[in-house]
Amino acid sequence: MATHVIPVDPFDLVIFGGTGDLAKRKILPGLFRRFVAGQMPEGARVIGAARGEFDDAGYRDFARDAIEKYAHGKIHDKGKINDFLNCLSYFRIDALGDGGWKDLAKIMRKDVVQAFYFSVGPRLFAPLAERLHKYKIAGPDARIVVEKPFGHDLESARALNAELAAYFKETQIYRIDHYLGKETVQNLMVVRFANILFEPLWNAQYVDHIQITVAETVGVGGRGAYYDKSGAMRDMVQNHLMQLLCLIAMEPPAHFDPDSVRDEKLKVIRALDPVEVEDIVRGQYRAGPDGPSYIEDAENPDSTTESYLAMKLHVSNWRWSGTPFYLRTGKRLRARKSEIAVVFKDPPHFIFGDQQEQRCNELIIHLQPNEGMDLRVTIKEPGPGGMRLMDVPLDMSFAETLGDEVDDIPDAYERLVMDVIRGDQTLFMRGDEVEAAWAWVDPIIKGWQDRGDQPKLYDAGSSGPEDALMLMHREGRRWREISE
Ligand code: NAD
């Protein structure tokens, strides 16, 4: 399968935080892969900007290491790396200071696409926006890319939106949620809206429930102090899981354009009911053979922050009334696995004796580790001996379809950065979406604080707290296994 590459216009991309972890692991390797794919036009420039003492040569060495270590696929051609590195330069700047900004203004070109990636801590987002404006660095069509976290609650998200809006129009602001850049997540929209098969069944009449799981094996070690102020609700649910929920639950947009899609996603968030206390389970991992407990990782013996969260939600509209959505996410779980399962109802009348139990159609959308989808259907087990039924997956995994070329599936970041250059905001969160998500999340967190809610402990390497299993069991449902 040949990869189709849409050319983009020449650009200047400034990566603030260009020496950080995200730039090293994702942004620079991703740009290199786009370069190899032939998508970086002649004259494109990538400027790493940070506080560190680098010169251009030193930054290119940094980028070379990053590419050799983190760029996936069969692309480690030394010549190509050298060609790519020629597009790179480094600019030393302090986001909170005033030196150097006039010089940055001088090197930026006005006749190309200008993009500024804020790959820095959130306290620097507003100062960067202000300086880009004050020193007339960003032209009227320049784009800024803002990393997560976008606010800590509704109030801070509103304040940040207002600070950015003082200098940039909404059409210039790209709030990144890298889950939306995953190939399968976009494929979800295509499967829903480019086929006739699924959409008629995509409602409360035929869907029993939906499960969204984002399970990680890693703990919070290393960034425990930061995570402890956040927790699974802020770090994962408010953004990634809610974005997935929106794409699953939204109505078909009239057009595949940024605002049509984002309008429909926003309606889903606004249709979410408040969650009942008994429909949420918070957890914290215990110490295990492979690592310390959450409390030790967070270096806070009194921490009540959740490293695990499971919840049952209701989207209160005609399509979904009566169909629960179960979300769960956690650290130090049995396997690294992100998936969405659309679990369909049983046929209304079953004619094959007592073989119906535990049998239902499911559409599984795998986000990681291996992106793809499979549809579980019931068929007759081949051979004589009566009508014995079995479940088989109709496998739509990319590895199967693309074979060796699966390496060529773009990483979420490389796709999203190119969308920024193209000026396509479809896969980025709009300001009102982010605020609506916080408006739904805030009262839940406040409820925990008011009640002094204590997370349930769970074993590292398990599927999470027992109570989370009960969330499903008590209604005769079960979570899918968290396994590789
Ligand atoms: P990091 O701490 O590794 O890097 C921070 C970068 O910011 C460095 O290049 C540093 O030099 C620069 N910097 C710090 N203070 C500065 C200042 N005053 N002026 C100019 N530059 C300054 O952080 P990171 O992990 O790369 O994360 C960057 C952003 O991306 C954060 O908002 C983070 O939440 C988000 N993010 C990171 C990841 C990840 O995997 N690392 C994933 C998702 C989101």
Short mmCIF file of C-alpha atoms and ligand atoms in Angstrom, two decimals:
data_model
loop_
_atom_site.label_atom_id
_atom_site.label_comp_id
_atom_site.label_asym_id
_atom_site.label_seq_id
_atom_site.Cartn_x
_atom_site.Cartn_y
_atom_site.Cartn_z
CA MET A 1 0.00 0.00 0.00
CA ALA A 2 1.60 3.26 -1.07
CA THR A 3 1.49 6.06 1.46
CA HIS A 4 -0.25 9.10 0.11
CA VAL A 5 1.46 12.33 1.10
CA ILE A 6 -0.32 15.65 0.83
CA PRO A 7 2.24 18.40 0.24
CA VAL A 8 2.29 21.33 2.63
CA ASP A 9 3.42 24.92 2.13
CA PRO A 10 6.88 26.03 3.26
CA PHE A 11 6.95 26.81 6.95
CA ASP A 12 8.90 28.08 9.93
CA LEU A 13 8.14 25.94 12.96
CA VAL A 14 9.49 27.14 16.29
CA ILE A 15 9.46 24.52 19.03
CA PHE A 16 9.52 26.27 22.39
CA GLY A 17 10.85 23.61 24.73
CA GLY A 18 12.77 22.16 21.79
CA THR A 19 15.25 20.45 24.15
CA GLY A 20 12.58 18.83 26.33
CA ASP A 21 11.36 15.27 26.62
CA LEU A 22 8.39 15.67 24.29
CA ALA A 23 10.48 17.29 21.56
CA LYS A 24 13.06 14.53 21.90
CA ARG A 25 10.69 11.56 21.94
CA LYS A 26 7.89 12.73 19.67
CA ILE A 27 8.15 16.04 17.84
CA LEU A 28 11.62 15.83 16.28
CA PRO A 29 11.38 12.11 15.36
CA GLY A 30 7.91 12.78 13.94
CA LEU A 31 9.12 15.68 11.81
CA PHE A 32 11.95 13.54 10.54
CA ARG A 33 9.51 10.84 9.47
CA ARG A 34 7.48 13.45 7.58
CA PHE A 35 10.72 14.61 5.96
CA VAL A 36 11.49 11.07 4.82
CA ALA A 37 7.93 10.72 3.54
CA GLY A 38 8.61 13.75 1.31
CA GLN A 39 6.17 15.99 3.11
CA MET A 40 8.55 18.67 4.30
CA PRO A 41 8.80 21.16 1.48
CA GLU A 42 11.98 22.78 0.22
CA GLY A 43 12.84 25.65 2.54
CA ALA A 44 10.97 24.36 5.61
CA ARG A 45 12.71 25.36 8.82
CA VAL A 46 12.47 23.93 12.32
CA ILE A 47 13.83 26.13 15.08
CA GLY A 48 14.35 24.63 18.52
CA ALA A 49 13.96 27.33 21.16
CA ALA A 50 14.67 26.85 24.84
CA ARG A 51 16.73 28.08 27.72
CA GLY A 52 19.56 25.58 27.33
CA GLU A 53 23.00 26.53 26.02
CA PHE A 54 23.08 24.97 22.57
CA ASP A 55 24.38 26.19 19.25
CA ASP A 56 23.00 24.93 15.93
CA ALA A 57 25.52 22.09 15.75
CA GLY A 58 24.80 21.00 19.32
CA TYR A 59 21.07 21.04 18.65
CA ARG A 60 21.50 18.96 15.53
CA ASP A 61 23.43 16.40 17.59
CA PHE A 62 20.58 16.38 20.10
CA ALA A 63 18.07 15.86 17.27
CA ARG A 64 20.18 13.10 15.67
CA ASP A 65 20.23 11.18 18.96
CA ALA A 66 16.49 11.67 19.33
CA ILE A 67 15.80 10.40 15.82
CA GLU A 68 18.11 7.41 16.13
CA LYS A 69 16.48 6.46 19.38
CA TYR A 70 12.83 7.25 18.82
CA ALA A 71 11.93 7.48 15.11
CA HIS A 72 10.24 4.21 14.26
CA GLY A 73 10.24 2.48 10.90
CA LYS A 74 12.89 1.59 8.36
CA ILE A 75 14.15 5.08 7.89
CA HIS A 76 17.50 5.24 9.55
CA ASP A 77 19.35 6.37 6.49
CA LYS A 78 22.29 8.52 7.61
CA GLY A 79 22.08 10.67 4.49
CA LYS A 80 18.42 11.42 5.10
CA ILE A 81 19.09 12.29 8.73
CA ASN A 82 21.81 14.73 7.65
CA ASP A 83 19.50 16.33 5.09
CA PHE A 84 16.80 16.73 7.72
CA LEU A 85 19.23 18.17 10.26
CA ASN A 86 20.10 20.90 7.77
CA CYS A 87 16.55 22.27 8.29
CA LEU A 88 17.20 22.62 12.01
CA SER A 89 18.58 25.49 14.01
CA TYR A 90 18.56 26.55 17.64
CA PHE A 91 17.54 29.78 19.30
CA ARG A 92 18.22 30.42 22.97
CA ILE A 93 15.39 32.22 24.69
CA ASP A 94 13.75 32.61 28.09
CA ALA A 95 9.95 32.52 27.90
CA LEU A 96 9.79 34.70 30.99
CA GLY A 97 12.51 37.17 30.04
CA ASP A 98 12.69 39.93 27.45
CA GLY A 99 16.07 39.31 25.87
CA GLY A 100 16.35 37.77 22.41
CA TRP A 101 12.78 38.22 21.25
CA LYS A 102 13.59 41.00 18.80
CA ASP A 103 16.22 38.76 17.26
CA LEU A 104 13.68 35.96 16.93
CA ALA A 105 11.38 38.41 15.15
CA LYS A 106 14.19 39.14 12.67
CA ILE A 107 14.77 35.53 11.69
CA MET A 108 11.10 34.61 11.24
CA ARG A 109 9.92 34.78 7.62
CA LYS A 110 6.63 36.54 6.92
CA ASP A 111 5.86 34.84 3.61
CA VAL A 112 5.66 31.25 4.88
CA VAL A 113 3.39 29.40 7.32
CA GLN A 114 4.43 30.29 10.86
CA ALA A 115 3.82 27.80 13.65
CA PHE A 116 4.88 28.03 17.29
CA TYR A 117 4.73 24.82 19.31
CA PHE A 118 4.44 25.49 23.07
CA SER A 119 6.13 22.29 24.26
CA VAL A 120 6.81 23.77 27.67
CA GLY A 121 5.15 23.68 31.08
CA PRO A 122 1.69 25.32 31.20
CA ARG A 123 2.82 28.31 33.25
CA LEU A 124 4.74 29.44 30.16
CA PHE A 125 1.82 29.27 27.68
CA ALA A 126 0.51 32.78 28.35
CA PRO A 127 3.95 34.45 28.62
CA LEU A 128 4.94 32.95 25.26
CA ALA A 129 1.73 34.12 23.58
CA GLU A 130 2.23 37.59 24.99
CA ARG A 131 5.81 37.86 23.77
CA LEU A 132 5.01 36.55 20.29
CA HIS A 133 2.51 39.37 20.05
CA LYS A 134 4.49 42.09 21.82
CA TYR A 135 7.58 41.63 19.68
CA LYS A 136 5.52 41.27 16.49
CA ILE A 137 6.95 37.83 15.84
CA ALA A 138 3.71 36.09 14.88
CA GLY A 139 1.91 37.23 11.74
CA PRO A 140 -1.91 37.39 11.49
CA ASP A 141 -2.15 33.77 10.29
CA ALA A 142 0.48 32.30 12.62
CA ARG A 143 -0.53 29.21 14.54
CA ILE A 144 0.23 28.30 18.13
CA VAL A 145 0.16 24.71 19.35
CA VAL A 146 -0.66 24.36 23.03
CA GLU A 147 0.24 21.20 24.91
CA LYS A 148 -1.64 19.61 27.76
CA PRO A 149 -2.58 20.25 30.49
CA PHE A 150 -4.96 22.97 29.35
CA GLY A 151 -5.95 24.29 32.76
CA HIS A 152 -6.39 22.56 36.08
CA ASP A 153 -10.10 23.29 36.44
CA LEU A 154 -12.74 25.38 34.70
CA GLU A 155 -11.53 28.65 36.15
CA SER A 156 -7.90 28.19 35.10
CA ALA A 157 -8.92 26.89 31.65
CA ARG A 158 -11.12 29.95 31.16
CA ALA A 159 -8.30 32.21 32.27
CA LEU A 160 -5.87 30.54 29.86
CA ASN A 161 -8.36 30.75 27.00
CA ALA A 162 -8.77 34.45 27.73
CA GLU A 163 -5.01 35.02 27.91
CA LEU A 164 -4.44 33.33 24.57
CA ALA A 165 -7.46 35.07 23.02
CA ALA A 166 -5.91 38.43 23.89
CA TYR A 167 -3.24 37.77 21.25
CA PHE A 168 -4.54 35.02 18.96
CA LYS A 169 -7.82 34.25 17.24
CA GLU A 170 -9.46 30.88 17.96
CA THR A 171 -8.61 29.79 14.41
CA GLN A 172 -4.93 30.25 15.26
CA ILE A 173 -4.97 28.15 18.45
CA TYR A 174 -4.31 24.39 18.22
CA ARG A 175 -4.95 22.70 21.58
CA ILE A 176 -3.37 19.32 21.20
CA ASP A 177 -4.78 16.01 22.43
CA HIS A 178 -2.56 13.43 20.85
CA TYR A 179 -5.23 10.72 21.19
CA LEU A 180 -7.07 12.46 18.37
CA GLY A 181 -4.02 12.04 16.14
CA LYS A 182 -4.08 8.26 16.38
CA GLU A 183 -4.85 6.54 13.13
CA THR A 184 -7.55 4.34 14.65
CA VAL A 185 -9.32 7.25 16.26
CA GLN A 186 -9.73 8.89 12.89
CA ASN A 187 -10.65 5.56 11.42
CA LEU A 188 -13.44 5.38 13.96
CA MET A 189 -15.04 8.39 12.27
CA VAL A 190 -14.60 6.81 8.85
CA VAL A 191 -16.04 3.47 9.98
CA ARG A 192 -19.02 5.25 11.48
CA PHE A 193 -19.74 7.78 8.78
CA ALA A 194 -18.48 6.23 5.53
CA ASN A 195 -20.27 2.88 5.93
CA ILE A 196 -23.95 2.14 6.07
CA LEU A 197 -23.41 -0.94 8.26
CA PHE A 198 -22.77 0.55 11.65
CA GLU A 199 -24.67 3.80 11.93
CA PRO A 200 -28.18 2.25 11.99
CA LEU A 201 -27.08 0.14 14.97
CA TRP A 202 -25.20 2.93 16.71
CA ASN A 203 -27.76 3.82 19.35
CA ALA A 204 -29.43 2.72 22.56
CA GLN A 205 -31.73 0.33 20.75
CA TYR A 206 -28.85 -1.91 19.64
CA VAL A 207 -25.86 -0.99 21.79
CA ASP A 208 -25.89 -2.52 25.26
CA HIS A 209 -22.98 -0.46 26.54
CA ILE A 210 -19.63 1.02 25.58
CA GLN A 211 -16.32 0.52 27.38
CA ILE A 212 -13.36 2.83 27.06
CA THR A 213 -10.12 1.62 28.63
CA VAL A 214 -6.75 3.31 28.84
CA ALA A 215 -4.52 1.05 30.93
CA GLU A 216 -0.84 1.65 31.61
CA THR A 217 1.75 -0.59 33.22
CA VAL A 218 3.98 2.28 34.30
CA GLY A 219 3.55 4.08 37.59
CA VAL A 220 3.98 7.79 38.19
CA GLY A 221 7.59 7.46 39.35
CA GLY A 222 9.73 10.34 38.19
CA ARG A 223 6.85 12.76 37.88
CA GLY A 224 5.04 11.75 41.06
CA ALA A 225 5.03 15.23 42.59
CA TYR A 226 3.42 16.70 39.45
CA TYR A 227 0.93 13.84 39.08
CA ASP A 228 -0.12 14.02 42.69
CA LYS A 229 -1.66 17.45 42.05
CA SER A 230 -3.49 16.09 39.08
CA GLY A 231 -4.67 12.46 39.29
CA ALA A 232 -6.32 10.25 36.70
CA MET A 233 -9.38 12.47 36.36
CA ARG A 234 -7.43 15.57 35.33
CA ASP A 235 -4.53 13.81 33.63
CA MET A 236 -6.49 11.33 31.49
CA VAL A 237 -10.27 11.52 31.75
CA GLN A 238 -10.92 15.25 31.28
CA ASN A 239 -9.02 15.19 27.99
CA HIS A 240 -8.18 11.85 26.35
CA LEU A 241 -11.04 9.65 27.52
CA MET A 242 -13.63 12.36 27.05
CA GLN A 243 -12.40 13.03 23.54
CA LEU A 244 -12.77 9.34 22.71
CA LEU A 245 -16.22 9.33 24.26
CA CYS A 246 -17.18 12.31 22.11
CA LEU A 247 -16.10 10.63 18.88
CA ILE A 248 -18.02 7.46 19.74
CA ALA A 249 -21.17 9.22 20.90
CA MET A 250 -21.45 12.25 18.61
CA GLU A 251 -24.07 12.71 15.93
CA PRO A 252 -22.87 12.61 12.31
CA PRO A 253 -21.57 16.09 11.51
CA ALA A 254 -22.97 17.70 8.38
CA HIS A 255 -19.47 18.14 7.01
CA PHE A 256 -16.03 16.89 7.90
CA ASP A 257 -14.70 20.28 8.78
CA PRO A 258 -13.27 21.53 12.07
CA ASP A 259 -16.28 23.35 13.43
CA SER A 260 -18.90 20.85 12.27
CA VAL A 261 -17.01 18.05 14.03
CA ARG A 262 -16.25 20.06 17.14
CA ASP A 263 -19.83 21.34 17.44
CA GLU A 264 -21.03 17.74 17.60
CA LYS A 265 -18.37 16.75 20.14
CA LEU A 266 -19.32 19.69 22.32
CA LYS A 267 -22.98 18.60 22.31
CA VAL A 268 -21.94 15.22 23.72
CA ILE A 269 -20.07 16.80 26.63
CA ARG A 270 -23.02 19.05 27.34
CA ALA A 271 -25.37 16.03 27.31
CA LEU A 272 -23.40 14.21 30.03
CA ASP A 273 -25.36 13.66 33.23
CA PRO A 274 -23.68 14.36 36.55
CA VAL A 275 -22.20 11.10 37.83
CA GLU A 276 -23.67 9.35 40.86
CA VAL A 277 -21.25 8.73 43.75
CA GLU A 278 -21.79 4.96 43.50
CA ASP A 279 -20.88 5.05 39.80
CA ILE A 280 -17.26 6.10 40.37
CA VAL A 281 -14.38 4.06 41.74
CA ARG A 282 -11.07 5.69 42.51
CA GLY A 283 -7.96 3.63 43.17
CA GLN A 284 -4.32 3.88 44.19
CA TYR A 285 -1.73 1.18 43.50
CA ARG A 286 0.04 -0.71 46.23
CA ALA A 287 3.71 -1.63 46.12
CA GLY A 288 4.46 -4.69 43.99
CA PRO A 289 7.49 -6.81 43.07
CA ASP A 290 8.28 -4.39 40.24
CA GLY A 291 8.01 -1.12 42.06
CA PRO A 292 6.93 1.09 44.91
CA SER A 293 3.40 2.08 45.90
CA TYR A 294 1.71 5.21 44.60
CA ILE A 295 2.24 6.87 47.96
CA GLU A 296 5.99 6.26 47.70
CA ASP A 297 6.11 7.37 44.05
CA ALA A 298 4.21 10.55 44.88
CA GLU A 299 6.39 11.12 47.96
CA ASN A 300 3.25 12.11 49.81
CA PRO A 301 2.20 9.75 52.62
CA ASP A 302 -1.20 11.45 52.95
CA SER A 303 -2.02 11.50 49.25
CA THR A 304 -5.63 10.76 48.31
CA THR A 305 -4.97 11.31 44.59
CA GLU A 306 -6.28 8.58 42.31
CA SER A 307 -3.96 6.63 40.01
CA TYR A 308 -7.00 4.69 38.79
CA LEU A 309 -10.50 5.72 37.92
CA ALA A 310 -13.50 3.76 36.67
CA MET A 311 -16.87 5.34 36.08
CA LYS A 312 -20.26 4.83 34.54
CA LEU A 313 -21.64 7.73 32.52
CA HIS A 314 -24.85 8.56 30.78
CA VAL A 315 -25.15 10.68 27.67
CA SER A 316 -28.62 12.12 28.03
CA ASN A 317 -29.97 12.42 24.52
CA TRP A 318 -32.27 10.49 22.19
CA ARG A 319 -29.53 8.36 20.72
CA TRP A 320 -28.00 7.13 23.96
CA SER A 321 -30.71 7.24 26.58
CA GLY A 322 -30.33 4.01 28.60
CA THR A 323 -26.94 2.95 27.20
CA PRO A 324 -24.18 3.35 29.80
CA PHE A 325 -20.64 4.34 28.92
CA TYR A 326 -18.00 2.80 31.18
CA LEU A 327 -14.64 4.55 31.34
CA ARG A 328 -11.56 3.34 33.15
CA THR A 329 -7.93 4.33 33.22
CA GLY A 330 -5.09 3.58 35.54
CA LYS A 331 -1.38 3.18 36.19
CA ARG A 332 0.55 0.04 37.15
CA LEU A 333 -2.11 -2.22 35.66
CA ARG A 334 -1.70 -5.69 34.20
CA ALA A 335 -1.02 -4.58 30.63
CA ARG A 336 -0.59 -1.51 28.49
CA LYS A 337 -3.76 -1.38 26.53
CA SER A 338 -6.09 1.29 25.18
CA GLU A 339 -9.27 0.30 23.50
CA ILE A 340 -12.90 1.15 22.95
CA ALA A 341 -15.45 -1.66 22.92
CA VAL A 342 -18.91 -1.15 21.51
CA VAL A 343 -20.89 -4.06 22.94
CA PHE A 344 -24.08 -4.76 21.04
CA LYS A 345 -27.27 -6.24 22.50
CA ASP A 346 -28.35 -9.83 22.05
CA PRO A 347 -30.61 -10.70 19.14
CA PRO A 348 -34.23 -10.27 20.27
CA HIS A 349 -35.03 -13.95 19.75
CA PHE A 350 -32.47 -16.73 19.83
CA ILE A 351 -33.14 -19.95 17.94
CA PHE A 352 -29.95 -21.95 18.66
CA GLY A 353 -30.84 -23.48 22.00
CA ASP A 354 -28.89 -22.52 25.10
CA GLN A 355 -25.76 -21.27 23.35
CA GLN A 356 -26.54 -17.59 23.63
CA GLU A 357 -24.86 -17.04 26.96
CA GLN A 358 -21.73 -14.85 26.88
CA ARG A 359 -22.23 -14.24 23.19
CA CYS A 360 -22.68 -10.84 21.73
CA ASN A 361 -21.39 -8.81 18.85
CA GLU A 362 -18.63 -6.40 19.75
CA LEU A 363 -16.71 -3.83 17.79
CA ILE A 364 -13.32 -3.38 19.38
CA ILE A 365 -11.24 -0.36 18.47
CA HIS A 366 -7.65 -0.95 19.54
CA LEU A 367 -5.62 2.23 20.12
CA GLN A 368 -2.52 0.71 21.64
CA PRO A 369 -0.31 -1.20 21.57
CA ASN A 370 -1.44 -2.31 18.08
CA GLU A 371 -3.79 0.04 16.30
CA GLY A 372 -6.68 -1.63 14.53
CA MET A 373 -10.25 -2.80 14.86
CA ASP A 374 -12.01 -6.09 15.08
CA LEU A 375 -15.63 -6.98 14.92
CA ARG A 376 -16.64 -10.06 16.88
CA VAL A 377 -19.35 -12.07 15.18
CA THR A 378 -20.91 -15.44 15.93
CA ILE A 379 -20.60 -18.18 13.34
CA LYS A 380 -21.18 -21.91 13.19
CA GLU A 381 -18.24 -23.98 14.32
CA PRO A 382 -17.27 -25.92 11.19
CA GLY A 383 -17.92 -29.64 10.99
CA PRO A 384 -20.67 -32.08 11.87
CA GLY A 385 -22.16 -32.44 15.33
CA GLY A 386 -25.09 -30.09 15.30
CA MET A 387 -25.21 -26.36 15.48
CA ARG A 388 -22.27 -25.39 17.66
CA LEU A 389 -21.63 -21.67 17.70
CA MET A 390 -18.35 -19.85 18.07
CA ASP A 391 -17.20 -16.23 18.12
CA VAL A 392 -14.65 -15.09 15.58
CA PRO A 393 -13.08 -11.70 15.06
CA LEU A 394 -13.40 -10.08 11.67
CA ASP A 395 -9.95 -8.57 11.91
CA MET A 396 -9.41 -5.10 10.53
CA SER A 397 -6.02 -4.62 12.18
CA PHE A 398 -3.56 -2.51 10.31
CA ALA A 399 -0.76 -5.01 10.84
CA GLU A 400 -2.81 -7.57 8.89
CA THR A 401 -3.77 -5.20 6.10
CA LEU A 402 -0.51 -3.36 5.70
CA GLY A 403 1.90 -6.20 6.47
CA ASP A 404 5.44 -4.87 6.78
CA GLU A 405 4.29 -1.38 5.97
CA VAL A 406 2.62 -1.08 9.37
CA ASP A 407 5.77 0.79 10.34
CA ASP A 408 4.58 3.56 8.07
CA ILE A 409 1.52 4.43 10.13
CA PRO A 410 2.29 7.96 11.23
CA ASP A 411 2.62 8.59 14.91
CA ALA A 412 -0.09 10.85 16.35
CA TYR A 413 2.29 13.78 16.80
CA GLU A 414 3.67 13.76 13.26
CA ARG A 415 0.16 13.80 11.84
CA LEU A 416 -0.97 16.58 14.15
CA VAL A 417 2.05 18.79 13.49
CA MET A 418 1.39 18.51 9.76
CA ASP A 419 -2.28 19.36 10.35
CA VAL A 420 -1.11 22.54 12.05
CA ILE A 421 1.00 23.46 9.04
CA ARG A 422 -1.95 22.70 6.76
CA GLY A 423 -4.21 24.82 8.95
CA ASP A 424 -6.62 21.99 9.73
CA GLN A 425 -8.08 22.23 13.25
CA THR A 426 -10.41 19.21 13.02
CA LEU A 427 -8.33 17.08 15.37
CA PHE A 428 -7.66 19.84 17.90
CA MET A 429 -9.83 20.87 20.82
CA ARG A 430 -11.71 24.12 20.64
CA GLY A 431 -11.72 26.43 23.67
CA ASP A 432 -15.41 25.85 24.48
CA GLU A 433 -14.94 22.06 24.32
CA VAL A 434 -12.16 22.20 26.89
CA GLU A 435 -14.20 24.45 29.15
CA ALA A 436 -17.28 22.21 28.86
CA ALA A 437 -15.17 19.19 29.83
CA TRP A 438 -13.87 20.99 32.91
CA ALA A 439 -17.36 22.19 33.80
CA TRP A 440 -18.43 18.53 33.93
CA VAL A 441 -15.32 17.32 35.79
CA ASP A 442 -15.03 20.05 38.43
CA PRO A 443 -18.10 19.14 40.55
CA ILE A 444 -17.00 15.50 40.64
CA ILE A 445 -13.57 16.45 41.99
CA LYS A 446 -15.14 18.90 44.41
CA GLY A 447 -17.43 16.11 45.67
CA TRP A 448 -14.38 13.95 46.45
CA GLN A 449 -12.73 16.80 48.26
CA ASP A 450 -15.85 17.66 50.27
CA ARG A 451 -16.42 14.06 51.28
CA GLY A 452 -12.73 13.36 51.96
CA ASP A 453 -13.01 10.45 49.52
CA GLN A 454 -10.30 7.83 50.00
CA PRO A 455 -9.13 5.84 46.96
CA LYS A 456 -9.37 2.04 47.09
CA LEU A 457 -6.02 0.27 47.04
CA TYR A 458 -5.24 -2.18 44.24
CA ASP A 459 -2.35 -4.51 43.56
CA ALA A 460 0.23 -3.37 41.06
CA GLY A 461 -0.08 -5.62 38.02
CA SER A 462 -3.81 -6.23 38.58
CA SER A 463 -6.86 -4.95 36.68
CA GLY A 464 -7.60 -2.32 39.33
CA PRO A 465 -9.69 -2.27 42.51
CA GLU A 466 -12.32 -4.96 43.12
CA ASP A 467 -15.01 -2.28 43.37
CA ALA A 468 -14.37 -1.35 39.74
CA LEU A 469 -15.27 -4.90 38.70
CA MET A 470 -18.46 -4.57 40.70
CA LEU A 471 -19.41 -1.44 38.77
CA MET A 472 -20.11 -3.77 35.86
CA HIS A 473 -20.94 -7.04 37.64
CA ARG A 474 -23.81 -5.58 39.58
CA GLU A 475 -25.53 -4.95 36.25
CA GLY A 476 -24.69 -8.30 34.73
CA ARG A 477 -21.90 -6.92 32.57
CA ARG A 478 -18.16 -7.43 32.64
CA TRP A 479 -15.09 -5.49 31.69
CA ARG A 480 -12.97 -6.82 28.89
CA GLU A 481 -9.71 -8.34 30.06
CA ILE A 482 -6.75 -6.03 30.46
CA SER A 483 -4.18 -8.20 28.73
CA GLU A 484 -1.73 -7.89 25.84
P1 NAD B 1 10.53 19.01 29.80
O1 NAD B 1 10.64 19.48 31.22
O2 NAD B 1 11.27 17.78 29.41
O3 NAD B 1 11.04 20.18 28.84
C1 NAD B 1 10.70 21.51 29.03
C2 NAD B 1 11.34 22.36 27.98
O4 NAD B 1 10.97 23.72 28.26
C3 NAD B 1 12.85 22.32 27.92
O5 NAD B 1 13.27 22.43 26.58
C4 NAD B 1 13.27 23.58 28.69
O6 NAD B 1 14.51 24.11 28.27
C5 NAD B 1 12.16 24.52 28.26
N1 NAD B 1 11.98 25.63 29.21
C6 NAD B 1 11.75 25.55 30.55
N2 NAD B 1 11.64 26.80 31.06
C7 NAD B 1 11.81 27.66 30.02
C8 NAD B 1 11.82 29.07 29.91
N3 NAD B 1 11.61 29.87 30.98
N4 NAD B 1 12.00 29.60 28.71
C9 NAD B 1 12.20 28.83 27.60
N5 NAD B 1 12.21 27.49 27.65
C10 NAD B 1 12.02 26.92 28.85
O7 NAD B 1 8.97 18.90 29.47
P2 NAD B 1 8.26 17.95 28.40
O8 NAD B 1 8.06 16.61 29.01
O9 NAD B 1 8.97 18.06 27.09
O10 NAD B 1 6.81 18.61 28.31
C11 NAD B 1 6.54 19.80 27.60
C12 NAD B 1 5.04 20.03 27.57
O11 NAD B 1 4.42 18.94 26.90
C13 NAD B 1 4.39 20.08 28.95
O12 NAD B 1 3.30 20.98 28.91
C14 NAD B 1 3.87 18.67 29.15
O13 NAD B 1 2.78 18.63 30.05
C15 NAD B 1 3.45 18.32 27.75
N6 NAD B 1 3.41 16.88 27.47
C16 NAD B 1 4.54 16.13 27.55
C17 NAD B 1 4.49 14.79 27.27
C18 NAD B 1 5.72 13.93 27.31
O14 NAD B 1 5.61 12.74 26.95
N7 NAD B 1 6.86 14.43 27.70
C19 NAD B 1 3.28 14.19 26.89
C20 NAD B 1 2.14 14.99 26.81
C21 NAD B 1 2.22 16.33 27.09
#
